[in-house]
Amino acid sequence: MEDLGVDVAQAQLAMEQEVDGMLQQLTDAMESGGLPALANEVQEIRQKVRDVTAQVAVTGPPNVGKTTLISTALRLSAETAALLQHAPKPAPCFQPGRPRVIFWELPAIGGASFCVNTYLRQVDVDKYTGFLILSCTEFSREMLGLASELRRIGKPFCLIRSKIDVRRRCYRKREFADEVLCALRRQPLPHLDLESAVVRLFYLDCRDSEDFDFKPCVQALQDASPSALLRHSLLVSLSYLSNKFQLKTSLKQLTPIWAIHSLVVDPVGLAGLPYQVNARFLVDQIYFYRLILGIDFQALKVQAKRLRLPTFVLSDELRAGLPCSLSEVDVVAELTKWTALKVPVANSKLKWVPLLRQLPGGEISGAAVIRLLDFMVTQYMIDVYRIESKIAAVLRGE
């Protein structure tokens, strides 16, 4: 990928095209083998989406904050971070139970015998979604040579000036960028110019995801992901660092898949609904939205503890319709409302209507489930904004 600052609209279009391909797969399955084939195909697609895992490489000289950056991004405990620091390199690390993104701390860069091509071959460069290259001083020729080679082969990367907290007054000044990249000016590299390098340059205090360029750096890497599903995986896995609008859009683009899954994989008849549906699957899917958005009870408890507040101060900000302790009864009651309203699917999802009409419950069943899932994503995202506003007010002393 030539530029890290890829157009977000282009990235969203890539996801739309990915989902269009899934629609074609499901349509072909229905036409060739009916409901059994459709059920098998939608389960395979679900597994494909769940299996996509982004691999992010973190490298640089010794003692520049590589382990700290990974620990902060993944919200690791101090004990886990200590194990990572002393693990043989390359060392993988991911959130327990949620390995959609794996950060790899690579062997340190530098030394008289360092060779970029040998290094990339040894760490298996092709398996990584992107690279984070850290330095706490100026970038050496070895580091910039690595960046130059990554740019040549089309691998996304970010140059990160770490430990920026010790030089706050220099943050984001062009003079500082020139100082950091002076090695590039002295010895120009064939595939990396100063303008390109400055675009890719981020300033981090690796201990604090809320300060400086931590979030913009992660978001730039997400946007530059080489495939739509890898980008989705990064958005979901690092949701608290993600652009909320992009995350919401990515989640909503997949709701027709999950709607069809709920209607053709192990559906059962339920009182009040004129069609069969797998309510347990919908409960799990809706709880998944709550979990990745960080508004489940455990996440709120951790946030409240950090702020030295009772958990209810944050949980009281939740306004979404379904209770915290989700049950199949709650979901069916909500789904019954959407079915009775007979609200059509959004214009962006009209392409799904021909396939929905072939389902046992007809178009109205698929439309109701899609609208329910879209509604929950929207409402939960509003809750996220409310909680963020509350936290900001608490930090201001209000």
Short mmCIF file of C-alpha atoms in Angstrom, two decimals:
data_model
loop_
_atom_site.label_atom_id
_atom_site.label_comp_id
_atom_site.label_asym_id
_atom_site.label_seq_id
_atom_site.Cartn_x
_atom_site.Cartn_y
_atom_site.Cartn_z
CA MET A 1 0.00 0.00 0.00
CA GLU A 2 1.59 3.21 -1.15
CA ASP A 3 0.25 5.64 1.45
CA LEU A 4 -0.62 4.96 5.07
CA GLY A 5 -3.20 7.73 5.06
CA VAL A 6 -5.56 5.68 2.91
CA ASP A 7 -8.98 7.18 2.17
CA VAL A 8 -11.43 5.91 4.83
CA ALA A 9 -14.24 5.87 2.26
CA GLN A 10 -12.08 3.58 0.13
CA ALA A 11 -11.58 1.23 3.09
CA GLN A 12 -15.33 1.14 3.75
CA LEU A 13 -15.99 0.45 0.08
CA ALA A 14 -13.60 -2.50 0.27
CA MET A 15 -15.67 -3.95 3.14
CA GLU A 16 -18.87 -3.38 1.17
CA GLN A 17 -17.39 -5.29 -1.75
CA GLU A 18 -16.32 -8.09 0.61
CA VAL A 19 -19.87 -8.37 1.93
CA ASP A 20 -21.25 -8.27 -1.63
CA GLY A 21 -19.09 -11.32 -2.32
CA MET A 22 -20.60 -13.06 0.69
CA LEU A 23 -24.09 -12.22 -0.59
CA GLN A 24 -23.24 -13.83 -3.92
CA GLN A 25 -21.93 -16.95 -2.14
CA LEU A 26 -25.15 -17.24 -0.12
CA THR A 27 -27.33 -16.64 -3.18
CA ASP A 28 -25.47 -19.29 -5.17
CA ALA A 29 -25.78 -21.76 -2.28
CA MET A 30 -29.54 -21.15 -2.02
CA GLU A 31 -30.02 -21.61 -5.75
CA SER A 32 -27.95 -24.79 -5.92
CA GLY A 33 -28.92 -26.57 -2.72
CA GLY A 34 -31.77 -24.78 -0.99
CA LEU A 35 -31.88 -24.08 2.75
CA PRO A 36 -29.41 -26.84 3.80
CA ALA A 37 -26.76 -25.47 1.46
CA LEU A 38 -27.51 -21.90 2.59
CA ALA A 39 -27.14 -22.92 6.25
CA ASN A 40 -23.78 -24.57 5.57
CA GLU A 41 -22.52 -21.58 3.57
CA VAL A 42 -23.48 -18.96 6.17
CA GLN A 43 -21.77 -21.01 8.89
CA GLU A 44 -18.60 -21.16 6.80
CA ILE A 45 -18.72 -17.39 6.27
CA ARG A 46 -19.21 -16.82 9.99
CA GLN A 47 -16.19 -19.00 10.74
CA LYS A 48 -14.14 -17.15 8.13
CA VAL A 49 -14.93 -13.79 9.71
CA ARG A 50 -14.14 -15.11 13.20
CA ASP A 51 -10.86 -16.71 12.10
CA VAL A 52 -9.36 -13.59 10.50
CA THR A 53 -6.56 -12.45 12.80
CA ALA A 54 -4.41 -9.38 12.29
CA GLN A 55 -0.70 -9.81 13.04
CA VAL A 56 1.05 -6.58 14.00
CA ALA A 57 4.86 -6.44 14.23
CA VAL A 58 6.49 -4.10 16.76
CA THR A 59 10.19 -3.46 16.37
CA GLY A 60 13.00 -1.02 17.07
CA PRO A 61 16.23 -0.85 19.10
CA PRO A 62 16.35 -2.08 22.72
CA ASN A 63 14.58 -0.13 25.48
CA VAL A 64 12.37 2.08 23.32
CA GLY A 65 9.02 0.95 24.77
CA LYS A 66 8.00 -1.96 22.53
CA THR A 67 6.67 -4.10 25.37
CA THR A 68 4.99 -1.09 26.99
CA LEU A 69 3.23 -0.14 23.74
CA ILE A 70 1.89 -3.69 23.30
CA SER A 71 0.78 -3.86 26.93
CA THR A 72 -1.06 -0.55 26.65
CA ALA A 73 -2.73 -1.39 23.34
CA LEU A 74 -3.95 -4.77 24.62
CA ARG A 75 -4.60 -3.58 28.20
CA LEU A 76 -2.44 -6.34 29.61
CA SER A 77 -1.85 -6.90 33.29
CA ALA A 78 1.56 -6.05 34.76
CA GLU A 79 2.26 -9.77 35.21
CA THR A 80 1.55 -10.58 31.55
CA ALA A 81 3.64 -7.61 30.42
CA ALA A 82 6.57 -8.83 32.53
CA LEU A 83 6.37 -12.27 30.90
CA LEU A 84 6.33 -10.68 27.44
CA GLN A 85 9.39 -8.57 28.22
CA HIS A 86 11.48 -11.63 29.01
CA ALA A 87 10.05 -13.95 26.35
CA PRO A 88 12.27 -15.08 23.44
CA LYS A 89 11.73 -12.90 20.35
CA PRO A 90 9.66 -12.89 18.18
CA ALA A 91 7.12 -13.03 21.03
CA PRO A 92 3.35 -13.11 20.32
CA CYS A 93 0.85 -11.45 22.62
CA PHE A 94 -2.94 -11.11 22.47
CA GLN A 95 -5.92 -10.43 24.68
CA PRO A 96 -6.97 -13.59 26.56
CA GLY A 97 -9.99 -15.11 24.85
CA ARG A 98 -9.94 -12.56 21.99
CA PRO A 99 -7.03 -13.37 19.63
CA ARG A 100 -8.36 -11.34 16.69
CA VAL A 101 -5.16 -9.29 16.78
CA ILE A 102 -1.73 -10.57 17.77
CA PHE A 103 1.10 -8.16 18.49
CA TRP A 104 4.56 -9.58 17.87
CA GLU A 105 7.54 -8.06 19.62
CA LEU A 106 10.35 -8.69 17.14
CA PRO A 107 14.08 -8.94 17.83
CA ALA A 108 15.75 -5.56 18.32
CA ILE A 109 17.07 -3.65 15.31
CA GLY A 110 20.70 -2.59 15.19
CA GLY A 111 24.26 -3.80 15.37
CA ALA A 112 27.11 -3.80 12.89
CA SER A 113 25.88 -6.99 11.24
CA PHE A 114 22.24 -5.88 10.81
CA CYS A 115 20.84 -6.52 7.33
CA VAL A 116 17.29 -5.46 6.45
CA ASN A 117 16.56 -8.27 4.00
CA THR A 118 17.96 -10.92 6.32
CA TYR A 119 15.96 -9.51 9.24
CA LEU A 120 12.67 -9.48 7.31
CA ARG A 121 13.28 -13.00 6.08
CA GLN A 122 14.02 -14.26 9.59
CA VAL A 123 10.86 -12.72 11.10
CA ASP A 124 8.68 -13.89 8.17
CA VAL A 125 7.60 -10.45 6.95
CA ASP A 126 4.70 -11.72 4.85
CA LYS A 127 2.59 -12.80 7.82
CA TYR A 128 2.26 -9.32 9.33
CA THR A 129 -0.60 -6.92 8.65
CA GLY A 130 1.69 -3.99 9.38
CA PHE A 131 4.77 -2.81 11.26
CA LEU A 132 5.27 -0.34 14.11
CA ILE A 133 8.88 0.91 14.14
CA LEU A 134 9.86 2.64 17.40
CA SER A 135 12.71 4.94 18.34
CA CYS A 136 13.17 7.18 21.38
CA THR A 137 15.82 9.31 19.64
CA GLU A 138 16.38 9.96 15.94
CA PHE A 139 15.70 7.11 13.54
CA SER A 140 18.88 5.28 12.56
CA ARG A 141 19.76 4.33 9.00
CA GLU A 142 18.92 0.70 9.87
CA MET A 143 15.39 1.63 10.99
CA LEU A 144 14.77 3.87 8.01
CA GLY A 145 16.21 1.20 5.73
CA LEU A 146 13.63 -1.20 7.17
CA ALA A 147 10.88 1.36 6.52
CA SER A 148 12.15 1.89 2.99
CA GLU A 149 12.03 -1.83 2.23
CA LEU A 150 8.55 -2.17 3.75
CA ARG A 151 7.34 0.66 1.54
CA ARG A 152 8.89 -1.00 -1.51
CA ILE A 153 7.07 -4.29 -0.90
CA GLY A 154 3.77 -2.55 -0.02
CA LYS A 155 3.66 -3.41 3.68
CA PRO A 156 1.96 -0.75 5.89
CA PHE A 157 4.14 0.71 8.64
CA CYS A 158 4.24 3.54 11.17
CA LEU A 159 7.33 5.33 12.41
CA ILE A 160 6.87 5.97 16.12
CA ARG A 161 8.84 8.43 18.21
CA SER A 162 8.38 6.91 21.67
CA LYS A 163 8.92 8.37 25.15
CA ILE A 164 7.61 11.67 23.82
CA ASP A 165 6.41 12.56 27.33
CA VAL A 166 9.95 13.65 28.23
CA ARG A 167 9.96 16.28 25.45
CA ARG A 168 6.39 17.59 25.42
CA ARG A 169 7.34 21.04 24.14
CA CYS A 170 8.72 19.51 20.95
CA TYR A 171 5.57 17.55 20.19
CA ARG A 172 4.36 17.96 16.60
CA LYS A 173 6.82 20.68 15.62
CA ARG A 174 8.24 20.37 12.13
CA GLU A 175 11.70 21.08 13.52
CA PHE A 176 11.34 18.06 15.74
CA ALA A 177 10.28 15.89 12.80
CA ASP A 178 13.36 17.04 10.93
CA GLU A 179 15.53 16.20 13.91
CA VAL A 180 14.01 12.74 14.26
CA LEU A 181 14.49 12.02 10.56
CA CYS A 182 17.86 13.68 10.03
CA ALA A 183 19.42 10.34 9.09
CA LEU A 184 17.09 10.26 6.12
CA ARG A 185 18.23 13.69 4.98
CA ARG A 186 21.89 12.78 5.33
CA GLN A 187 21.65 9.50 3.43
CA PRO A 188 18.52 9.41 1.24
CA LEU A 189 17.01 5.95 0.80
CA PRO A 190 15.56 4.89 -2.55
CA HIS A 191 12.04 4.06 -1.36
CA LEU A 192 11.45 6.53 1.47
CA ASP A 193 11.44 10.29 1.14
CA LEU A 194 11.11 12.85 3.94
CA GLU A 195 7.54 13.80 3.06
CA SER A 196 6.36 10.19 3.10
CA ALA A 197 8.19 9.50 6.36
CA VAL A 198 6.69 12.54 8.13
CA VAL A 199 3.16 11.43 7.11
CA ARG A 200 3.88 8.10 8.76
CA LEU A 201 5.48 9.59 11.87
CA PHE A 202 3.57 9.36 15.16
CA TYR A 203 4.49 10.56 18.65
CA LEU A 204 3.64 8.34 21.59
CA ASP A 205 3.87 7.99 25.29
CA CYS A 206 3.65 4.20 25.16
CA ARG A 207 2.14 4.09 28.65
CA ASP A 208 -0.90 6.21 27.81
CA SER A 209 -3.36 5.40 25.03
CA GLU A 210 -5.24 8.67 25.59
CA ASP A 211 -2.29 11.02 25.02
CA PHE A 212 -0.49 12.25 21.90
CA ASP A 213 -0.81 10.07 18.76
CA PHE A 214 -1.62 6.66 20.23
CA LYS A 215 -5.13 6.46 18.77
CA PRO A 216 -4.27 8.12 15.41
CA CYS A 217 -1.41 5.64 14.99
CA VAL A 218 -3.64 2.61 15.57
CA GLN A 219 -6.35 4.06 13.35
CA ALA A 220 -3.88 4.71 10.55
CA LEU A 221 -2.76 1.09 10.73
CA GLN A 222 -6.39 -0.07 10.67
CA ASP A 223 -7.18 2.03 7.62
CA ALA A 224 -4.10 0.76 5.80
CA SER A 225 -4.88 -2.93 6.37
CA PRO A 226 -4.42 -4.92 3.16
CA SER A 227 -7.88 -6.53 3.30
CA ALA A 228 -11.34 -5.50 4.46
CA LEU A 229 -11.68 -8.38 6.91
CA LEU A 230 -8.27 -7.68 8.45
CA ARG A 231 -9.35 -4.06 8.94
CA HIS A 232 -12.59 -5.26 10.54
CA SER A 233 -10.59 -7.54 12.82
CA LEU A 234 -8.39 -4.64 13.95
CA LEU A 235 -11.39 -2.36 14.46
CA VAL A 236 -13.12 -4.96 16.61
CA SER A 237 -10.07 -6.13 18.54
CA LEU A 238 -8.85 -2.62 19.39
CA SER A 239 -12.32 -1.09 19.57
CA TYR A 240 -11.50 1.36 22.35
CA LEU A 241 -8.77 2.84 20.15
CA SER A 242 -10.84 2.74 16.95
CA ASN A 243 -12.73 5.53 15.27
CA LYS A 244 -16.26 4.92 16.56
CA PHE A 245 -18.02 5.81 13.32
CA GLN A 246 -15.82 3.42 11.34
CA LEU A 247 -16.37 0.66 13.90
CA LYS A 248 -20.14 1.13 13.82
CA THR A 249 -20.15 1.08 10.01
CA SER A 250 -18.08 -2.08 9.86
CA LEU A 251 -20.32 -3.88 12.37
CA LYS A 252 -23.47 -2.87 10.52
CA GLN A 253 -22.15 -4.03 7.16
CA LEU A 254 -22.17 -7.60 8.50
CA THR A 255 -25.62 -7.62 10.14
CA PRO A 256 -27.39 -9.23 7.13
CA ILE A 257 -25.02 -12.21 7.42
CA TRP A 258 -25.89 -12.70 11.08
CA ALA A 259 -29.60 -12.21 10.38
CA ILE A 260 -29.60 -15.00 7.80
CA HIS A 261 -27.57 -17.20 10.17
CA SER A 262 -30.19 -16.77 12.90
CA LEU A 263 -33.01 -17.72 10.50
CA VAL A 264 -31.52 -20.82 8.85
CA VAL A 265 -29.12 -22.37 11.41
CA ASP A 266 -31.00 -24.24 14.17
CA PRO A 267 -34.07 -21.94 14.20
CA VAL A 268 -36.99 -22.76 16.51
CA GLY A 269 -40.57 -21.56 16.71
CA LEU A 270 -41.20 -18.96 19.41
CA ALA A 271 -44.42 -17.53 20.80
CA GLY A 272 -45.35 -14.21 19.23
CA LEU A 273 -43.24 -14.67 16.07
CA PRO A 274 -44.69 -15.83 12.74
CA TYR A 275 -41.38 -17.45 11.79
CA GLN A 276 -38.61 -19.52 13.37
CA VAL A 277 -35.41 -17.97 14.63
CA ASN A 278 -32.31 -18.92 16.61
CA ALA A 279 -32.79 -16.56 19.55
CA ARG A 280 -29.75 -17.90 21.40
CA PHE A 281 -27.53 -16.87 18.49
CA LEU A 282 -29.00 -13.36 18.54
CA VAL A 283 -28.41 -13.06 22.28
CA ASP A 284 -24.77 -14.01 21.76
CA GLN A 285 -24.39 -11.58 18.85
CA ILE A 286 -25.92 -8.66 20.74
CA TYR A 287 -23.79 -9.41 23.78
CA PHE A 288 -20.76 -9.49 21.48
CA TYR A 289 -21.54 -5.90 20.42
CA ARG A 290 -21.74 -4.88 24.05
CA LEU A 291 -18.49 -6.66 24.87
CA ILE A 292 -16.34 -5.18 22.11
CA LEU A 293 -17.72 -1.70 22.74
CA GLY A 294 -16.67 -1.96 26.38
CA ILE A 295 -20.11 -1.42 27.89
CA ASP A 296 -20.55 -4.83 29.51
CA PHE A 297 -20.64 -4.82 33.31
CA GLN A 298 -17.07 -6.06 33.77
CA ALA A 299 -15.62 -3.38 31.50
CA LEU A 300 -17.61 -0.66 33.23
CA LYS A 301 -16.47 -1.97 36.59
CA VAL A 302 -12.82 -1.68 35.54
CA GLN A 303 -13.39 1.84 34.17
CA ALA A 304 -15.16 2.92 37.36
CA LYS A 305 -12.40 1.49 39.53
CA ARG A 306 -9.81 3.45 37.54
CA LEU A 307 -11.80 6.62 38.22
CA ARG A 308 -12.45 5.64 41.85
CA LEU A 309 -16.18 5.69 41.30
CA PRO A 310 -19.02 3.26 42.05
CA THR A 311 -19.85 1.22 38.96
CA PHE A 312 -23.42 2.54 38.84
CA VAL A 313 -22.15 6.04 38.01
CA LEU A 314 -21.19 4.69 34.57
CA SER A 315 -23.83 1.97 34.19
CA ASP A 316 -26.58 4.52 34.78
CA GLU A 317 -25.53 6.14 31.48
CA LEU A 318 -26.70 3.08 29.53
CA ARG A 319 -29.91 3.78 27.64
CA ALA A 320 -30.15 0.91 25.14
CA GLY A 321 -33.43 -0.97 25.25
CA LEU A 322 -32.28 -4.41 26.34
CA PRO A 323 -31.31 -5.19 29.97
CA CYS A 324 -27.72 -5.91 31.02
CA SER A 325 -28.57 -9.56 31.75
CA LEU A 326 -29.66 -10.49 28.24
CA SER A 327 -32.01 -13.43 27.78
CA GLU A 328 -33.74 -15.05 24.83
CA VAL A 329 -37.06 -13.72 26.14
CA ASP A 330 -35.74 -10.14 25.96
CA VAL A 331 -34.50 -10.56 22.41
CA VAL A 332 -37.71 -12.24 21.22
CA ALA A 333 -39.80 -9.43 22.74
CA GLU A 334 -37.69 -6.83 20.92
CA LEU A 335 -37.80 -8.83 17.69
CA THR A 336 -41.59 -9.13 17.95
CA LYS A 337 -41.85 -5.33 17.98
CA TRP A 338 -39.73 -4.96 14.85
CA THR A 339 -41.72 -7.69 13.09
CA ALA A 340 -45.03 -6.00 13.91
CA LEU A 341 -43.75 -2.65 12.64
CA LYS A 342 -42.86 -4.23 9.29
CA VAL A 343 -40.09 -1.69 8.84
CA PRO A 344 -38.09 -2.40 5.66
CA VAL A 345 -34.33 -2.81 5.62
CA ALA A 346 -32.18 0.28 5.15
CA ASN A 347 -31.56 1.46 1.59
CA SER A 348 -27.94 0.35 1.84
CA LYS A 349 -29.15 -3.25 2.32
CA LEU A 350 -31.85 -3.46 -0.34
CA LYS A 351 -29.56 -5.77 -2.31
CA TRP A 352 -30.29 -8.45 0.34
CA VAL A 353 -34.06 -8.40 -0.22
CA PRO A 354 -34.17 -11.00 -3.06
CA LEU A 355 -32.38 -13.54 -0.85
CA LEU A 356 -34.45 -12.65 2.23
CA ARG A 357 -37.64 -13.33 0.27
CA GLN A 358 -36.52 -16.93 -0.21
CA LEU A 359 -36.24 -17.58 3.54
CA PRO A 360 -39.01 -19.55 5.29
CA GLY A 361 -40.30 -16.40 7.03
CA GLY A 362 -40.05 -14.31 3.91
CA GLU A 363 -38.61 -10.82 3.62
CA ILE A 364 -40.22 -9.58 6.85
CA SER A 365 -38.29 -12.08 8.99
CA GLY A 366 -34.90 -11.07 7.61
CA ALA A 367 -35.78 -7.38 7.64
CA ALA A 368 -36.85 -7.57 11.29
CA VAL A 369 -33.64 -9.26 12.43
CA ILE A 370 -31.41 -6.91 10.41
CA ARG A 371 -33.18 -3.87 11.82
CA LEU A 372 -32.91 -5.26 15.36
CA LEU A 373 -29.16 -5.81 15.05
CA ASP A 374 -28.60 -2.44 13.36
CA PHE A 375 -30.64 -0.76 16.08
CA MET A 376 -28.64 -2.38 18.87
CA VAL A 377 -25.32 -1.36 17.30
CA THR A 378 -26.58 2.22 17.01
CA GLN A 379 -27.97 2.33 20.55
CA TYR A 380 -24.86 0.79 22.08
CA MET A 381 -22.69 3.29 20.23
CA ILE A 382 -24.79 6.11 21.70
CA ASP A 383 -24.17 4.56 25.12
CA VAL A 384 -20.44 4.56 24.38
CA TYR A 385 -20.54 8.30 23.67
CA ARG A 386 -22.57 8.92 26.82
CA ILE A 387 -20.09 7.02 28.97
CA GLU A 388 -17.13 8.78 27.35
CA SER A 389 -18.80 12.13 28.06
CA LYS A 390 -19.39 11.10 31.66
CA ILE A 391 -15.76 10.05 32.11
CA ALA A 392 -14.57 13.33 30.58
CA ALA A 393 -16.80 15.26 32.99
CA VAL A 394 -15.45 13.30 35.96
CA LEU A 395 -11.87 14.00 34.91
CA ARG A 396 -12.72 17.70 34.67
CA GLY A 397 -14.02 17.54 38.22
CA GLU A 398 -17.66 18.14 37.30
#
